[in-house]
Amino acid sequence: DATLLPSSPQTHVFIVGVGHYRYGRGGSEPQTDDGEYIGQLTSPPVSARYLADWFIRDFRSADRPLGSVALLLSEQQVASTYRPPASLAVPAPVDYEVPVADHAQVQLAAGTWINRLKQNKDNMAVFYFCGHGMTWNSNTTMLLRDFGRDSNNLIAEAISVDQVIETMKNCPAGYQAFFIDCCRTRQDDLLEGQAVIGTPVFYLTPRARQHSDVRLQAAYYATSDERPAAGAKNRPSLFTEALIEGLSLVAADDSSGSWVVETGRLADAMKKLVALKPKSAGGTTQIPQPKAMHSFEINSTVMPAGVRTYVTAKSPSMWGQLHLRCFRPAGGADLVSEPTVAGADPFAQWDLPPNEQVTIEAKLPAGGTYTHQLQTRHPVRWVELDV
């Protein structure tokens, strides 16, 4: 946003989405011995664009407005472009060439991002990665486009999550959020014995702090240690969808007098949102896991007219056999009446009128019914039916 003074507090976003791995299975170059461990992905570039769109179009912060979004992608085609959504800062969107997400380009872009962040100690840094990841001794590494190219330097095209977060403590920006959307599965035969897993894309010395304030850091993994992360083909990942839903509405709270999303509540919201979608996760258990958790305001939002309501069943195997209704106890037309769908993720998402007492009814296969009383309140209500 060129209308903001460079020295004013701002939010600077750094987004990396790696779907195409040149030396992996099905890559554009001959597969290497180390590349055989990774295949091609479609979700990360979609997820990265989805998040960039959200920040440009929907992000709000009176204290730290959006200053910049840096985007790097690795897709099947070498030349990627990005057209941002229209916004106050981007009234007439144009197509931008997007740098490829190899180590050299990520390092170059990261240096520019860091230099922006150094302009004001009240800046907010947002770092996001989506692609392949591996773990050794709880040290997660993010794999970039050319991973596996050099058999004598496996980590040349990888970045250590710990190194990024730890060195950012020496960045003057006082507010820092990290979103790491990758698998954290162990690869002992690749990583065993490596003291450091990943090549730094930047390194900041303590003198870069320029002051003694504590950095407020909030870091989130998409999944638990040694567990995979999921994303549907050509769609945003589960974690990215949950992140945007949480930032937009689900993690909002008005205890400060206005509706804001703080990083602590965001962690809880994402955990609940991902848990709703075991089918989309391929039947595996994916639980987003915080790595560091200072709580600070990351977004402000406006409440919609309706109350977002998520309805699940205690026994997911019953989903597809139930018929759901929602109505006011005083009678009248149903607010919702719908069957559950077998094979779908076992939850329903409704927008209900605010500040009302409603009844949710589940009709059982044998003909009986189960009812649940609910008081609707913004921003979100969670209902698990005891069936």
CSV table of C-alpha atoms in Angstrom, one decimal:
chain,number,residue,atom,x,y,z
A,1,ASP,CA,0.0,0.0,0.0
A,2,ALA,CA,1.9,3.0,-1.3
A,3,THR,CA,-0.4,5.4,0.6
A,4,LEU,CA,1.2,4.3,3.9
A,5,LEU,CA,4.3,6.0,5.2
A,6,PRO,CA,7.1,3.3,5.3
A,7,SER,CA,7.9,4.2,8.9
A,8,SER,CA,4.3,3.8,10.1
A,9,PRO,CA,3.2,0.6,11.9
A,10,GLN,CA,2.1,-2.0,9.2
A,11,THR,CA,1.4,-5.6,8.6
A,12,HIS,CA,3.8,-7.3,6.1
A,13,VAL,CA,2.8,-10.8,4.9
A,14,PHE,CA,5.2,-13.4,3.4
A,15,ILE,CA,3.5,-16.4,1.6
A,16,VAL,CA,5.2,-19.4,0.1
A,17,GLY,CA,3.2,-22.2,-1.7
A,18,VAL,CA,5.2,-25.1,-3.1
A,19,GLY,CA,3.2,-27.6,-5.2
A,20,HIS,CA,5.7,-28.5,-8.0
A,21,TYR,CA,8.9,-30.3,-6.9
A,22,ARG,CA,11.3,-30.5,-9.9
A,23,TYR,CA,13.2,-33.6,-8.7
A,24,GLY,CA,10.3,-35.4,-7.0
A,25,ARG,CA,8.0,-38.1,-8.4
A,26,GLY,CA,6.4,-36.8,-11.5
A,27,GLY,CA,8.5,-33.7,-11.5
A,28,SER,CA,9.8,-31.8,-14.5
A,29,GLU,CA,13.4,-33.1,-14.0
A,30,PRO,CA,14.7,-36.7,-13.7
A,31,GLN,CA,13.8,-38.0,-10.3
A,32,THR,CA,16.7,-38.2,-7.9
A,33,ASP,CA,17.2,-40.7,-5.1
A,34,ASP,CA,16.1,-38.2,-2.5
A,35,GLY,CA,13.3,-36.8,-4.6
A,36,GLU,CA,11.6,-40.2,-4.6
A,37,TYR,CA,10.3,-39.3,-1.1
A,38,ILE,CA,8.1,-36.5,-2.4
A,39,GLY,CA,5.3,-36.3,-5.0
A,40,GLN,CA,3.6,-33.4,-6.7
A,41,LEU,CA,0.9,-31.3,-4.9
A,42,THR,CA,-1.9,-29.2,-6.1
A,43,SER,CA,-3.2,-27.7,-2.9
A,44,PRO,CA,-0.3,-25.4,-1.8
A,45,PRO,CA,-0.4,-22.9,-4.8
A,46,VAL,CA,-4.2,-22.7,-4.4
A,47,SER,CA,-3.9,-22.3,-0.6
A,48,ALA,CA,-1.3,-19.6,-1.0
A,49,ARG,CA,-3.4,-17.6,-3.5
A,50,TYR,CA,-6.4,-18.0,-1.3
A,51,LEU,CA,-4.6,-16.6,1.7
A,52,ALA,CA,-3.1,-13.7,-0.3
A,53,ASP,CA,-6.6,-12.8,-1.6
A,54,TRP,CA,-7.9,-12.8,1.9
A,55,PHE,CA,-5.2,-10.5,3.3
A,56,ILE,CA,-5.6,-8.0,0.4
A,57,ARG,CA,-9.4,-8.0,0.4
A,58,ASP,CA,-10.5,-8.8,4.0
A,59,PHE,CA,-7.7,-8.2,6.5
A,60,ARG,CA,-8.4,-5.2,8.8
A,61,SER,CA,-6.2,-3.6,11.5
A,62,ALA,CA,-6.5,0.0,12.6
A,63,ASP,CA,-3.2,-0.2,14.4
A,64,ARG,CA,-1.2,-2.1,11.8
A,65,PRO,CA,-2.9,-1.9,8.3
A,66,LEU,CA,-1.7,-4.1,5.5
A,67,GLY,CA,1.5,-2.8,4.0
A,68,SER,CA,2.6,-5.5,1.7
A,69,VAL,CA,2.0,-9.1,0.6
A,70,ALA,CA,5.0,-11.1,-0.8
A,71,LEU,CA,4.0,-14.3,-2.7
A,72,LEU,CA,6.2,-17.0,-4.1
A,73,LEU,CA,4.8,-20.1,-5.9
A,74,SER,CA,6.0,-23.4,-7.4
A,75,GLU,CA,3.5,-24.7,-9.9
A,76,GLN,CA,3.7,-27.1,-12.9
A,77,GLN,CA,4.2,-24.2,-15.3
A,78,VAL,CA,7.4,-22.3,-14.7
A,79,ALA,CA,5.9,-18.8,-15.0
A,80,SER,CA,3.2,-18.1,-12.4
A,81,THR,CA,1.1,-15.0,-12.3
A,82,TYR,CA,-1.2,-13.6,-9.7
A,83,ARG,CA,-4.0,-11.1,-10.0
A,84,PRO,CA,-5.0,-9.7,-6.6
A,85,PRO,CA,-8.6,-8.9,-5.8
A,86,ALA,CA,-9.8,-5.4,-6.0
A,87,SER,CA,-9.4,-3.4,-2.7
A,88,LEU,CA,-8.8,0.1,-1.5
A,89,ALA,CA,-5.1,-0.4,-2.0
A,90,VAL,CA,-5.5,-2.2,-5.3
A,91,PRO,CA,-8.4,-0.5,-7.1
A,92,ALA,CA,-7.4,-1.8,-10.6
A,93,PRO,CA,-5.8,-5.2,-10.3
A,94,VAL,CA,-3.2,-6.3,-12.8
A,95,ASP,CA,-1.4,-9.6,-13.3
A,96,TYR,CA,1.9,-9.8,-11.4
A,97,GLU,CA,4.7,-12.2,-12.3
A,98,VAL,CA,5.3,-14.4,-9.2
A,99,PRO,CA,8.9,-15.6,-8.4
A,100,VAL,CA,9.4,-19.4,-8.2
A,101,ALA,CA,9.7,-20.8,-4.6
A,102,ASP,CA,13.2,-22.1,-4.8
A,103,HIS,CA,15.8,-21.2,-2.2
A,104,ALA,CA,17.4,-18.3,-4.0
A,105,GLN,CA,14.1,-16.5,-4.7
A,106,VAL,CA,12.7,-17.2,-1.2
A,107,GLN,CA,15.9,-15.8,0.3
A,108,LEU,CA,15.8,-12.7,-1.9
A,109,ALA,CA,12.1,-12.0,-1.1
A,110,ALA,CA,12.7,-12.7,2.6
A,111,GLY,CA,15.4,-10.1,2.8
A,112,THR,CA,13.0,-7.5,1.4
A,113,TRP,CA,10.3,-8.6,3.8
A,114,ILE,CA,12.7,-8.2,6.7
A,115,ASN,CA,13.8,-4.8,5.6
A,116,ARG,CA,10.1,-3.6,5.6
A,117,LEU,CA,9.6,-5.1,9.0
A,118,LYS,CA,12.7,-3.2,10.4
A,119,GLN,CA,11.0,0.2,9.7
A,120,ASN,CA,8.9,0.2,12.9
A,121,LYS,CA,9.0,-1.8,16.1
A,122,ASP,CA,5.2,-2.0,16.1
A,123,ASN,CA,5.0,-3.8,12.7
A,124,MET,CA,3.4,-7.2,12.4
A,125,ALA,CA,5.1,-10.0,10.5
A,126,VAL,CA,3.0,-12.8,9.0
A,127,PHE,CA,4.9,-15.9,7.6
A,128,TYR,CA,3.0,-18.7,5.8
A,129,PHE,CA,4.3,-21.8,4.2
A,130,CYS,CA,2.3,-24.6,2.4
A,131,GLY,CA,4.1,-27.6,0.8
A,132,HIS,CA,5.9,-30.7,1.7
A,133,GLY,CA,7.5,-31.0,5.2
A,134,MET,CA,9.5,-33.5,7.1
A,135,THR,CA,10.4,-33.9,10.8
A,136,TRP,CA,13.4,-35.2,12.7
A,137,ASN,CA,13.5,-35.0,16.6
A,138,SER,CA,10.6,-32.5,16.5
A,139,ASN,CA,12.5,-30.2,14.1
A,140,THR,CA,10.3,-29.6,11.1
A,141,THR,CA,11.7,-28.6,7.8
A,142,MET,CA,9.9,-27.0,4.9
A,143,LEU,CA,10.8,-28.3,1.5
A,144,LEU,CA,11.3,-25.9,-1.4
A,145,ARG,CA,10.9,-26.4,-5.2
A,146,ASP,CA,14.4,-27.9,-5.9
A,147,PHE,CA,14.5,-30.2,-2.9
A,148,GLY,CA,16.5,-33.4,-3.7
A,149,ARG,CA,18.6,-31.8,-6.4
A,150,ASP,CA,22.0,-32.2,-4.7
A,151,SER,CA,22.5,-35.7,-3.1
A,152,ASN,CA,25.5,-34.3,-1.2
A,153,ASN,CA,23.5,-31.4,0.3
A,154,LEU,CA,20.0,-32.6,0.9
A,155,ILE,CA,19.1,-29.6,3.1
A,156,ALA,CA,20.1,-27.0,0.5
A,157,GLU,CA,16.5,-26.5,-0.6
A,158,ALA,CA,14.8,-26.7,2.7
A,159,ILE,CA,14.1,-24.3,5.6
A,160,SER,CA,14.0,-25.1,9.3
A,161,VAL,CA,10.9,-23.9,11.0
A,162,ASP,CA,12.9,-23.5,14.3
A,163,GLN,CA,15.5,-21.4,12.6
A,164,VAL,CA,13.0,-19.0,11.1
A,165,ILE,CA,11.1,-18.5,14.4
A,166,GLU,CA,14.2,-18.2,16.6
A,167,THR,CA,16.0,-15.7,14.4
A,168,MET,CA,12.9,-13.6,14.0
A,169,LYS,CA,13.2,-12.9,17.7
A,170,ASN,CA,16.0,-10.5,16.6
A,171,CYS,CA,13.7,-8.7,14.2
A,172,PRO,CA,12.5,-5.3,15.5
A,173,ALA,CA,8.8,-6.2,14.5
A,174,GLY,CA,7.0,-6.7,17.8
A,175,TYR,CA,4.2,-8.9,16.6
A,176,GLN,CA,4.9,-12.1,14.7
A,177,ALA,CA,2.6,-14.9,13.4
A,178,PHE,CA,3.8,-18.0,11.7
A,179,PHE,CA,1.6,-20.6,9.9
A,180,ILE,CA,3.3,-23.8,8.9
A,181,ASP,CA,1.0,-25.9,6.7
A,182,CYS,CA,2.9,-29.1,5.9
A,183,CYS,CA,3.2,-32.7,7.0
A,184,ARG,CA,5.5,-33.4,10.0
A,185,THR,CA,6.1,-37.1,9.3
A,186,ARG,CA,9.4,-38.6,10.2
A,187,GLN,CA,11.9,-39.5,7.5
A,188,ASP,CA,14.6,-41.2,9.6
A,189,ASP,CA,16.5,-42.6,6.6
A,190,LEU,CA,16.8,-39.1,5.1
A,191,LEU,CA,17.3,-36.9,8.2
A,192,GLU,CA,18.8,-39.1,10.9
A,193,GLY,CA,22.0,-37.7,12.3
A,194,GLN,CA,21.5,-34.2,10.9
A,195,ALA,CA,22.1,-31.6,13.6
A,196,VAL,CA,20.6,-28.8,11.4
A,197,ILE,CA,17.9,-29.5,8.9
A,198,GLY,CA,17.5,-26.6,6.4
A,199,THR,CA,19.5,-23.8,5.0
A,200,PRO,CA,18.6,-20.3,6.5
A,201,VAL,CA,17.0,-17.8,4.1
A,202,PHE,CA,17.9,-15.0,6.5
A,203,TYR,CA,19.9,-14.7,9.7
A,204,LEU,CA,19.4,-11.7,12.1
A,205,THR,CA,21.9,-10.8,14.8
A,206,PRO,CA,20.7,-9.4,18.2
A,207,ARG,CA,21.8,-5.9,17.2
A,208,ALA,CA,19.0,-5.9,14.6
A,209,ARG,CA,16.6,-5.6,17.6
A,210,GLN,CA,17.4,-1.9,18.1
A,211,HIS,CA,15.4,-2.0,21.3
A,212,SER,CA,14.8,-4.4,24.2
A,213,ASP,CA,11.0,-5.1,23.8
A,214,VAL,CA,9.9,-8.8,23.9
A,215,ARG,CA,8.7,-10.1,20.5
A,216,LEU,CA,5.2,-11.5,20.7
A,217,GLN,CA,5.2,-14.6,18.7
A,218,ALA,CA,2.4,-17.0,17.8
A,219,ALA,CA,3.3,-20.1,15.7
A,220,TYR,CA,1.0,-22.8,14.4
A,221,TYR,CA,1.6,-26.1,12.8
A,222,ALA,CA,-1.1,-27.6,10.6
A,223,THR,CA,-0.7,-30.9,12.4
A,224,SER,CA,0.9,-32.7,15.3
A,225,ASP,CA,4.4,-34.0,15.5
A,226,GLU,CA,5.0,-37.0,13.2
A,227,ARG,CA,1.5,-36.6,11.6
A,228,PRO,CA,0.5,-35.8,8.0
A,229,ALA,CA,-1.5,-32.7,6.9
A,230,ALA,CA,-4.3,-32.9,4.3
A,231,GLY,CA,-5.6,-30.9,1.4
A,232,ALA,CA,-8.1,-31.8,-1.3
A,233,LYS,CA,-6.9,-31.8,-4.9
A,234,ASN,CA,-6.9,-28.3,-6.4
A,235,ARG,CA,-8.5,-26.9,-3.3
A,236,PRO,CA,-7.2,-25.0,-0.3
A,237,SER,CA,-5.8,-27.2,2.5
A,238,LEU,CA,-7.8,-28.0,5.6
A,239,PHE,CA,-5.5,-25.9,7.7
A,240,THR,CA,-5.7,-22.9,5.4
A,241,GLU,CA,-9.5,-23.0,5.2
A,242,ALA,CA,-9.6,-23.2,9.0
A,243,LEU,CA,-7.2,-20.3,9.3
A,244,ILE,CA,-9.2,-18.0,7.1
A,245,GLU,CA,-12.5,-19.0,8.8
A,246,GLY,CA,-10.9,-18.3,12.1
A,247,LEU,CA,-9.4,-15.0,11.1
A,248,SER,CA,-12.7,-13.9,9.5
A,249,LEU,CA,-15.2,-14.9,12.1
A,250,VAL,CA,-14.9,-18.0,14.2
A,251,ALA,CA,-12.1,-16.8,16.6
A,252,ALA,CA,-13.6,-13.3,17.1
A,253,ASP,CA,-14.3,-11.9,20.5
A,254,ASP,CA,-15.8,-8.6,21.6
A,255,SER,CA,-14.6,-8.4,25.2
A,256,SER,CA,-12.4,-5.4,24.3
A,257,GLY,CA,-15.5,-3.5,23.0
A,258,SER,CA,-15.1,-4.4,19.3
A,259,TRP,CA,-15.0,-7.7,17.4
A,260,VAL,CA,-11.3,-8.7,17.1
A,261,VAL,CA,-9.4,-12.0,16.6
A,262,GLU,CA,-6.5,-12.7,18.9
A,263,THR,CA,-3.9,-15.3,18.3
A,264,GLY,CA,-4.8,-17.4,21.3
A,265,ARG,CA,-8.5,-17.8,20.4
A,266,LEU,CA,-7.4,-18.5,16.8
A,267,ALA,CA,-5.5,-21.6,17.9
A,268,ASP,CA,-8.7,-23.0,19.5
A,269,ALA,CA,-10.9,-22.1,16.6
A,270,MET,CA,-8.6,-23.8,14.0
A,271,LYS,CA,-8.4,-27.0,16.1
A,272,LYS,CA,-12.3,-27.2,16.2
A,273,LEU,CA,-12.7,-26.4,12.5
A,274,VAL,CA,-10.2,-29.0,11.3
A,275,ALA,CA,-11.8,-31.6,13.6
A,276,LEU,CA,-15.1,-31.2,11.7
A,277,LYS,CA,-13.6,-32.7,8.5
A,278,PRO,CA,-12.2,-36.2,9.0
A,279,LYS,CA,-13.4,-37.3,5.6
A,280,SER,CA,-11.5,-34.4,3.9
A,281,ALA,CA,-8.4,-35.4,5.9
A,282,GLY,CA,-8.5,-38.9,4.3
A,283,GLY,CA,-9.7,-40.5,7.5
A,284,THR,CA,-6.5,-39.5,9.4
A,285,THR,CA,-6.5,-37.4,12.6
A,286,GLN,CA,-5.2,-33.9,11.9
A,287,ILE,CA,-4.9,-31.6,15.0
A,288,PRO,CA,-3.3,-28.1,14.5
A,289,GLN,CA,-0.7,-27.6,17.1
A,290,PRO,CA,0.6,-24.3,18.5
A,291,LYS,CA,4.4,-24.0,18.7
A,292,ALA,CA,4.6,-20.6,20.4
A,293,MET,CA,1.6,-18.7,21.8
A,294,HIS,CA,1.8,-15.1,22.8
A,295,SER,CA,-1.7,-13.6,22.4
A,296,PHE,CA,-2.2,-10.4,20.4
A,297,GLU,CA,-4.7,-8.9,18.1
A,298,ILE,CA,-4.3,-10.1,14.5
A,299,ASN,CA,-7.5,-9.0,12.8
A,300,SER,CA,-10.7,-7.1,13.4
A,301,THR,CA,-14.0,-8.1,11.9
A,302,VAL,CA,-17.7,-7.2,11.6
A,303,MET,CA,-20.3,-9.7,12.7
A,304,PRO,CA,-22.7,-11.0,10.0
A,305,ALA,CA,-26.5,-10.9,10.6
A,306,GLY,CA,-26.6,-14.6,11.4
A,307,VAL,CA,-24.9,-16.7,14.0
A,308,ARG,CA,-22.6,-19.3,12.5
A,309,THR,CA,-23.6,-22.7,14.0
A,310,TYR,CA,-21.8,-26.0,13.5
A,311,VAL,CA,-23.8,-29.1,14.3
A,312,THR,CA,-22.1,-32.6,14.6
A,313,ALA,CA,-23.0,-36.0,16.0
A,314,LYS,CA,-21.3,-37.7,18.9
A,315,SER,CA,-21.1,-40.8,16.7
A,316,PRO,CA,-19.9,-39.9,13.2
A,317,SER,CA,-21.1,-43.3,11.9
A,318,MET,CA,-24.7,-42.0,12.4
A,319,TRP,CA,-24.1,-39.2,9.9
A,320,GLY,CA,-26.0,-39.9,6.7
A,321,GLN,CA,-28.8,-41.6,8.7
A,322,LEU,CA,-30.1,-38.5,10.6
A,323,HIS,CA,-32.5,-35.8,9.5
A,324,LEU,CA,-31.9,-32.5,11.1
A,325,ARG,CA,-34.4,-29.7,12.0
A,326,CYS,CA,-34.0,-26.4,13.7
A,327,PHE,CA,-37.0,-24.4,14.8
A,328,ARG,CA,-38.3,-22.0,17.4
A,329,PRO,CA,-40.0,-23.7,20.3
A,330,ALA,CA,-43.0,-21.4,19.9
A,331,GLY,CA,-43.7,-23.0,16.6
A,332,GLY,CA,-43.8,-21.7,13.1
A,333,ALA,CA,-41.8,-22.6,10.0
A,334,ASP,CA,-38.6,-24.5,10.3
A,335,LEU,CA,-35.4,-22.5,10.3
A,336,VAL,CA,-33.5,-25.5,8.9
A,337,SER,CA,-34.7,-28.9,7.7
A,338,GLU,CA,-32.2,-31.1,5.9
A,339,PRO,CA,-31.0,-34.7,5.7
A,340,THR,CA,-27.4,-35.5,6.6
A,341,VAL,CA,-25.3,-36.9,3.7
A,342,ALA,CA,-23.5,-40.2,4.0
A,343,GLY,CA,-19.8,-40.1,3.0
A,344,ALA,CA,-19.6,-36.3,3.7
A,345,ASP,CA,-17.7,-34.7,6.5
A,346,PRO,CA,-20.0,-35.2,9.5
A,347,PHE,CA,-21.2,-31.7,10.3
A,348,ALA,CA,-23.8,-29.1,9.2
A,349,GLN,CA,-23.1,-25.4,9.0
A,350,TRP,CA,-26.0,-23.0,9.5
A,351,ASP,CA,-26.5,-19.3,9.9
A,352,LEU,CA,-29.2,-18.8,12.6
A,353,PRO,CA,-31.0,-15.7,13.9
A,354,PRO,CA,-29.0,-14.1,16.8
A,355,ASN,CA,-30.2,-14.0,20.4
A,356,GLU,CA,-32.9,-16.6,20.1
A,357,GLN,CA,-33.8,-19.8,21.9
A,358,VAL,CA,-34.1,-22.6,19.2
A,359,THR,CA,-34.5,-26.3,19.2
A,360,ILE,CA,-32.3,-28.6,17.1
A,361,GLU,CA,-33.9,-32.0,16.4
A,362,ALA,CA,-32.3,-35.1,15.0
A,363,LYS,CA,-34.6,-37.8,13.7
A,364,LEU,CA,-33.1,-41.2,14.3
A,365,PRO,CA,-33.2,-44.1,11.8
A,366,ALA,CA,-35.6,-46.1,13.9
A,367,GLY,CA,-38.1,-43.3,14.0
A,368,GLY,CA,-37.2,-41.7,17.4
A,369,THR,CA,-35.9,-38.1,17.8
A,370,TYR,CA,-33.3,-36.4,19.9
A,371,THR,CA,-33.6,-32.7,20.7
A,372,HIS,CA,-31.1,-30.0,21.8
A,373,GLN,CA,-31.9,-26.6,23.1
A,374,LEU,CA,-29.6,-23.8,22.0
A,375,GLN,CA,-29.3,-20.0,22.7
A,376,THR,CA,-27.8,-18.4,19.6
A,377,ARG,CA,-25.1,-15.8,20.3
A,378,HIS,CA,-22.4,-14.3,18.1
A,379,PRO,CA,-20.0,-15.2,16.8
A,380,VAL,CA,-20.3,-19.0,16.7
A,381,ARG,CA,-22.1,-21.8,18.4
A,382,TRP,CA,-20.9,-25.4,18.5
A,383,VAL,CA,-23.4,-28.2,18.9
A,384,GLU,CA,-22.6,-31.9,19.3
A,385,LEU,CA,-25.7,-34.0,19.3
A,386,ASP,CA,-25.7,-36.9,21.7
A,387,VAL,CA,-26.5,-39.5,19.0
